Amino acid sequence: MTISSKQKVYQEVIKELQQHIEMHHLNSGDKLPSEREISERLNAGRSSVREALRALELIGLIETRHGEGTYLRTYRTFQTVELLSSFILRQENMKNDLSVTKKIIEKEAAKLAFSRMEENDFKKLNKIAAMYTNDPHTRHSTYFTYLFDKTENLLMTKIWVLMDEFSHTVSTQHYDDAFYSKLTDLYSERDYPSIEALFIN
């Protein structure tokens, strides 16, 4: 079987499982169709389906219990992070790309959260910035976790969480001490245009 054929089967297996999960409203721990059932539905070889399921198990989306079947797992980003670290980090330029891309996403999240910020949020952000002055890494993650929650954009948040955890394997990325209080001040002063400049400086 060619690589493109294997990729097609892999994609079809994912699509089939996704539809099954949505149709039956499955949650973590619920049983999925067997390898044989998927093979018959897709009219694909058992070995190809087995490879696709192993790949999904490798990244922690499903688990196979010997003698019981295949089950849906709770997604854990650290498993994907470990895989990314093993392959992508071998390319030196990827480390810089990660840092740049992560900063772009954080800037857009800061802008997206702007209209949802209220007086109580300013206090919470200042408290976070002050609480972790001796731990820049935790301050950064905690501060931006709060901002991403305010965006109410689940996809953007999931992407950032993955990149944030992934970046820990490269270096500790955070902004200077004054950055966090400055950004909070911009929210408080309703100064949206200056957010862009703050991330550039």
mmCIF file of C-alpha atoms in Angstrom, residues 18-190:
data_model
loop_
_atom_site.group_PDB
_atom_site.id
_atom_site.type_symbol
_atom_site.label_atom_id
_atom_site.label_comp_id
_atom_site.label_asym_id
_atom_site.label_seq_id
_atom_site.Cartn_x
_atom_site.Cartn_y
_atom_site.Cartn_z
ATOM 1 C CA GLN A 18 -15.617 11.343 14.837
ATOM 2 C CA GLN A 19 -19.057 10.703 13.354
ATOM 3 C CA HIS A 20 -19.622 7.765 15.702
ATOM 4 C CA ILE A 21 -18.614 9.851 18.745
ATOM 5 C CA GLU A 22 -20.901 12.732 17.745
ATOM 6 C CA MET A 23 -23.839 10.492 16.827
ATOM 7 C CA HIS A 24 -23.724 8.561 20.098
ATOM 8 C CA HIS A 25 -22.604 11.489 22.294
ATOM 9 C CA LEU A 26 -19.643 9.534 23.619
ATOM 10 C CA ASN A 27 -17.374 10.705 26.410
ATOM 11 C CA SER A 28 -14.049 9.587 27.827
ATOM 12 C CA GLY A 29 -14.209 5.921 28.796
ATOM 13 C CA ASP A 30 -16.942 4.987 26.320
ATOM 14 C CA LYS A 31 -16.363 2.089 23.940
ATOM 15 C CA LEU A 32 -15.652 2.658 20.242
ATOM 16 C CA PRO A 33 -16.342 0.390 17.255
ATOM 17 C CA SER A 34 -13.962 -2.529 16.906
ATOM 18 C CA GLU A 35 -11.210 -2.790 14.330
ATOM 19 C CA ARG A 36 -13.333 -5.303 12.411
ATOM 20 C CA GLU A 37 -16.410 -3.065 12.443
ATOM 21 C CA ILE A 38 -14.448 -0.059 11.172
ATOM 22 C CA SER A 39 -12.804 -2.175 8.492
ATOM 23 C CA GLU A 40 -16.176 -3.393 7.236
ATOM 24 C CA ARG A 41 -17.768 0.058 7.289
ATOM 25 C CA LEU A 42 -14.908 1.603 5.330
ATOM 26 C CA ASN A 43 -14.255 -1.431 3.161
ATOM 27 C CA ALA A 44 -10.596 -1.135 4.116
ATOM 28 C CA GLY A 45 -7.983 -3.716 5.024
ATOM 29 C CA ARG A 46 -7.771 -4.699 8.688
ATOM 30 C CA SER A 47 -4.033 -4.033 8.794
ATOM 31 C CA SER A 48 -4.500 -0.456 7.544
ATOM 32 C CA VAL A 49 -7.251 0.207 10.059
ATOM 33 C CA ARG A 50 -5.077 -1.298 12.792
ATOM 34 C CA GLU A 51 -2.216 1.082 11.891
ATOM 35 C CA ALA A 52 -4.563 4.072 12.036
ATOM 36 C CA LEU A 53 -5.896 3.037 15.438
ATOM 37 C CA ARG A 54 -2.366 2.568 16.759
ATOM 38 C CA ALA A 55 -1.487 6.077 15.606
ATOM 39 C CA LEU A 56 -4.517 7.489 17.427
ATOM 40 C CA GLU A 57 -3.562 5.510 20.509
ATOM 41 C CA LEU A 58 -0.001 6.816 20.319
ATOM 42 C CA ILE A 59 -1.157 10.426 20.622
ATOM 43 C CA GLY A 60 -3.500 9.519 23.464
ATOM 44 C CA LEU A 61 -6.905 9.894 21.800
ATOM 45 C CA ILE A 62 -7.967 6.282 22.284
ATOM 46 C CA GLU A 63 -6.817 3.254 24.247
ATOM 47 C CA THR A 64 -7.011 -0.445 23.489
ATOM 48 C CA ARG A 65 -7.778 -2.783 26.375
ATOM 49 C CA HIS A 66 -6.714 -6.356 25.719
ATOM 50 C CA GLY A 67 -9.744 -8.585 25.357
ATOM 51 C CA GLU A 68 -12.178 -5.689 25.839
ATOM 52 C CA GLY A 69 -11.937 -3.343 22.891
ATOM 53 C CA THR A 70 -11.113 0.252 22.028
ATOM 54 C CA TYR A 71 -12.138 3.161 24.231
ATOM 55 C CA LEU A 72 -12.200 6.940 23.974
ATOM 56 C CA ARG A 73 -9.663 8.691 26.193
ATOM 57 C CA THR A 74 -9.487 12.123 27.729
ATOM 58 C CA TYR A 75 -7.152 14.171 25.549
ATOM 59 C CA ARG A 76 -3.929 15.107 27.304
ATOM 60 C CA THR A 77 -1.723 17.648 25.584
ATOM 61 C CA PHE A 78 1.502 16.381 27.143
ATOM 62 C CA GLN A 79 1.362 13.218 25.027
ATOM 63 C CA THR A 80 1.267 15.267 21.841
ATOM 64 C CA VAL A 81 3.975 17.522 23.241
ATOM 65 C CA GLU A 82 6.253 14.536 23.760
ATOM 66 C CA LEU A 83 5.782 13.462 20.140
ATOM 67 C CA LEU A 84 6.391 16.956 18.817
ATOM 68 C CA SER A 85 9.500 17.276 20.925
ATOM 69 C CA SER A 86 10.885 14.055 19.517
ATOM 70 C CA PHE A 87 10.600 15.135 15.903
ATOM 71 C CA ILE A 88 10.127 18.866 15.366
ATOM 72 C CA LEU A 89 12.764 19.989 17.841
ATOM 73 C CA ARG A 90 15.419 18.235 15.808
ATOM 74 C CA GLN A 91 15.094 21.135 13.374
ATOM 75 C CA GLU A 92 16.786 24.171 14.890
ATOM 76 C CA ASN A 93 14.755 26.750 12.948
ATOM 77 C CA MET A 94 11.547 25.284 14.398
ATOM 78 C CA LYS A 95 12.472 26.573 17.854
ATOM 79 C CA ASN A 96 12.433 30.170 16.675
ATOM 80 C CA ASP A 97 9.277 29.576 14.623
ATOM 81 C CA LEU A 98 7.553 28.282 17.744
ATOM 82 C CA SER A 99 8.479 31.368 19.756
ATOM 83 C CA VAL A 100 7.348 33.771 17.034
ATOM 84 C CA THR A 101 4.086 31.941 16.341
ATOM 85 C CA LYS A 102 3.232 31.665 20.024
ATOM 86 C CA LYS A 103 3.763 35.397 20.485
ATOM 87 C CA ILE A 104 1.469 36.169 17.540
ATOM 88 C CA ILE A 105 -1.302 34.024 19.018
ATOM 89 C CA GLU A 106 -0.881 35.634 22.435
ATOM 90 C CA LYS A 107 -1.117 39.095 20.877
ATOM 91 C CA GLU A 108 -4.324 38.213 19.043
ATOM 92 C CA ALA A 109 -5.803 36.685 22.191
ATOM 93 C CA ALA A 110 -4.969 39.856 24.134
ATOM 94 C CA LYS A 111 -6.789 41.899 21.505
ATOM 95 C CA LEU A 112 -9.744 39.521 21.314
ATOM 96 C CA ALA A 113 -10.182 39.579 25.098
ATOM 97 C CA PHE A 114 -10.215 43.396 25.158
ATOM 98 C CA SER A 115 -13.959 43.910 24.725
ATOM 99 C CA ARG A 116 -14.737 41.327 27.406
ATOM 100 C CA MET A 117 -12.607 42.899 30.127
ATOM 101 C CA GLU A 118 -14.294 44.434 33.171
ATOM 102 C CA GLU A 119 -13.120 46.079 36.394
ATOM 103 C CA ASN A 120 -12.953 42.771 38.241
ATOM 104 C CA ASP A 121 -10.728 41.321 35.519
ATOM 105 C CA PHE A 122 -8.180 44.103 35.944
ATOM 106 C CA LYS A 123 -7.860 43.256 39.622
ATOM 107 C CA LYS A 124 -7.430 39.556 38.917
ATOM 108 C CA LEU A 125 -4.765 40.147 36.273
ATOM 109 C CA ASN A 126 -2.818 42.490 38.547
ATOM 110 C CA LYS A 127 -3.042 39.927 41.316
ATOM 111 C CA ILE A 128 -1.622 37.228 39.024
ATOM 112 C CA ALA A 129 1.243 39.496 37.933
ATOM 113 C CA ALA A 130 2.104 40.340 41.543
ATOM 114 C CA MET A 131 1.701 36.813 42.880
ATOM 115 C CA TYR A 132 4.322 35.216 40.637
ATOM 116 C CA THR A 133 7.037 37.856 40.470
ATOM 117 C CA ASN A 134 9.623 35.233 41.470
ATOM 118 C CA ASP A 135 8.319 32.695 38.990
ATOM 119 C CA PRO A 136 8.147 34.305 35.514
ATOM 120 C CA HIS A 137 7.175 31.075 33.794
ATOM 121 C CA THR A 138 4.144 30.440 36.018
ATOM 122 C CA ARG A 139 3.179 34.111 35.843
ATOM 123 C CA HIS A 140 3.194 34.012 32.056
ATOM 124 C CA SER A 141 1.179 30.807 31.772
ATOM 125 C CA THR A 142 -1.335 31.844 34.445
ATOM 126 C CA TYR A 143 -1.789 35.366 33.072
ATOM 127 C CA PHE A 144 -2.370 34.201 29.513
ATOM 128 C CA THR A 145 -4.544 31.285 30.559
ATOM 129 C CA TYR A 146 -6.847 33.929 32.056
ATOM 130 C CA LEU A 147 -6.760 35.972 28.852
ATOM 131 C CA PHE A 148 -7.468 32.993 26.625
ATOM 132 C CA ASP A 149 -10.441 32.047 28.789
ATOM 133 C CA LYS A 150 -11.785 35.567 28.229
ATOM 134 C CA THR A 151 -11.562 35.171 24.459
ATOM 135 C CA GLU A 152 -14.146 32.371 24.607
ATOM 136 C CA ASN A 153 -12.369 30.911 21.579
ATOM 137 C CA LEU A 154 -11.885 27.254 22.405
ATOM 138 C CA LEU A 155 -9.849 26.383 19.308
ATOM 139 C CA MET A 156 -7.396 29.239 19.809
ATOM 140 C CA THR A 157 -7.075 28.291 23.467
ATOM 141 C CA LYS A 158 -6.327 24.641 22.697
ATOM 142 C CA ILE A 159 -3.696 25.638 20.146
ATOM 143 C CA TRP A 160 -2.058 27.985 22.629
ATOM 144 C CA VAL A 161 -2.072 25.439 25.474
ATOM 145 C CA LEU A 162 -0.338 22.931 23.222
ATOM 146 C CA MET A 163 2.248 25.497 22.105
ATOM 147 C CA ASP A 164 2.781 26.740 25.649
ATOM 148 C CA GLU A 165 3.486 23.253 26.969
ATOM 149 C CA PHE A 166 5.603 22.480 23.916
ATOM 150 C CA SER A 167 7.672 25.642 24.380
ATOM 151 C CA HIS A 168 8.680 24.489 27.863
ATOM 152 C CA THR A 169 10.752 21.774 26.230
ATOM 153 C CA VAL A 170 12.664 24.430 24.297
ATOM 154 C CA SER A 171 13.074 27.366 26.638
ATOM 155 C CA THR A 172 11.171 29.387 29.189
ATOM 156 C CA GLN A 173 9.306 32.028 27.208
ATOM 157 C CA HIS A 174 7.872 35.046 28.978
ATOM 158 C CA TYR A 175 7.863 38.834 28.706
ATOM 159 C CA ASP A 176 9.697 41.337 30.895
ATOM 160 C CA ASP A 177 8.351 42.149 34.339
ATOM 161 C CA ALA A 178 6.646 45.376 33.300
ATOM 162 C CA PHE A 179 4.774 43.831 30.361
ATOM 163 C CA TYR A 180 1.942 42.275 32.351
ATOM 164 C CA SER A 181 1.047 45.370 34.357
ATOM 165 C CA LYS A 182 1.287 47.493 31.187
ATOM 166 C CA LEU A 183 -1.145 45.235 29.341
ATOM 167 C CA THR A 184 -3.550 45.308 32.278
ATOM 168 C CA ASP A 185 -3.305 49.118 32.312
ATOM 169 C CA LEU A 186 -4.208 49.215 28.616
ATOM 170 C CA TYR A 187 -7.333 47.202 29.363
ATOM 171 C CA SER A 188 -8.205 49.487 32.248
ATOM 172 C CA GLU A 189 -7.631 52.617 30.140
ATOM 173 C CA ARG A 190 -9.537 51.108 27.206
#
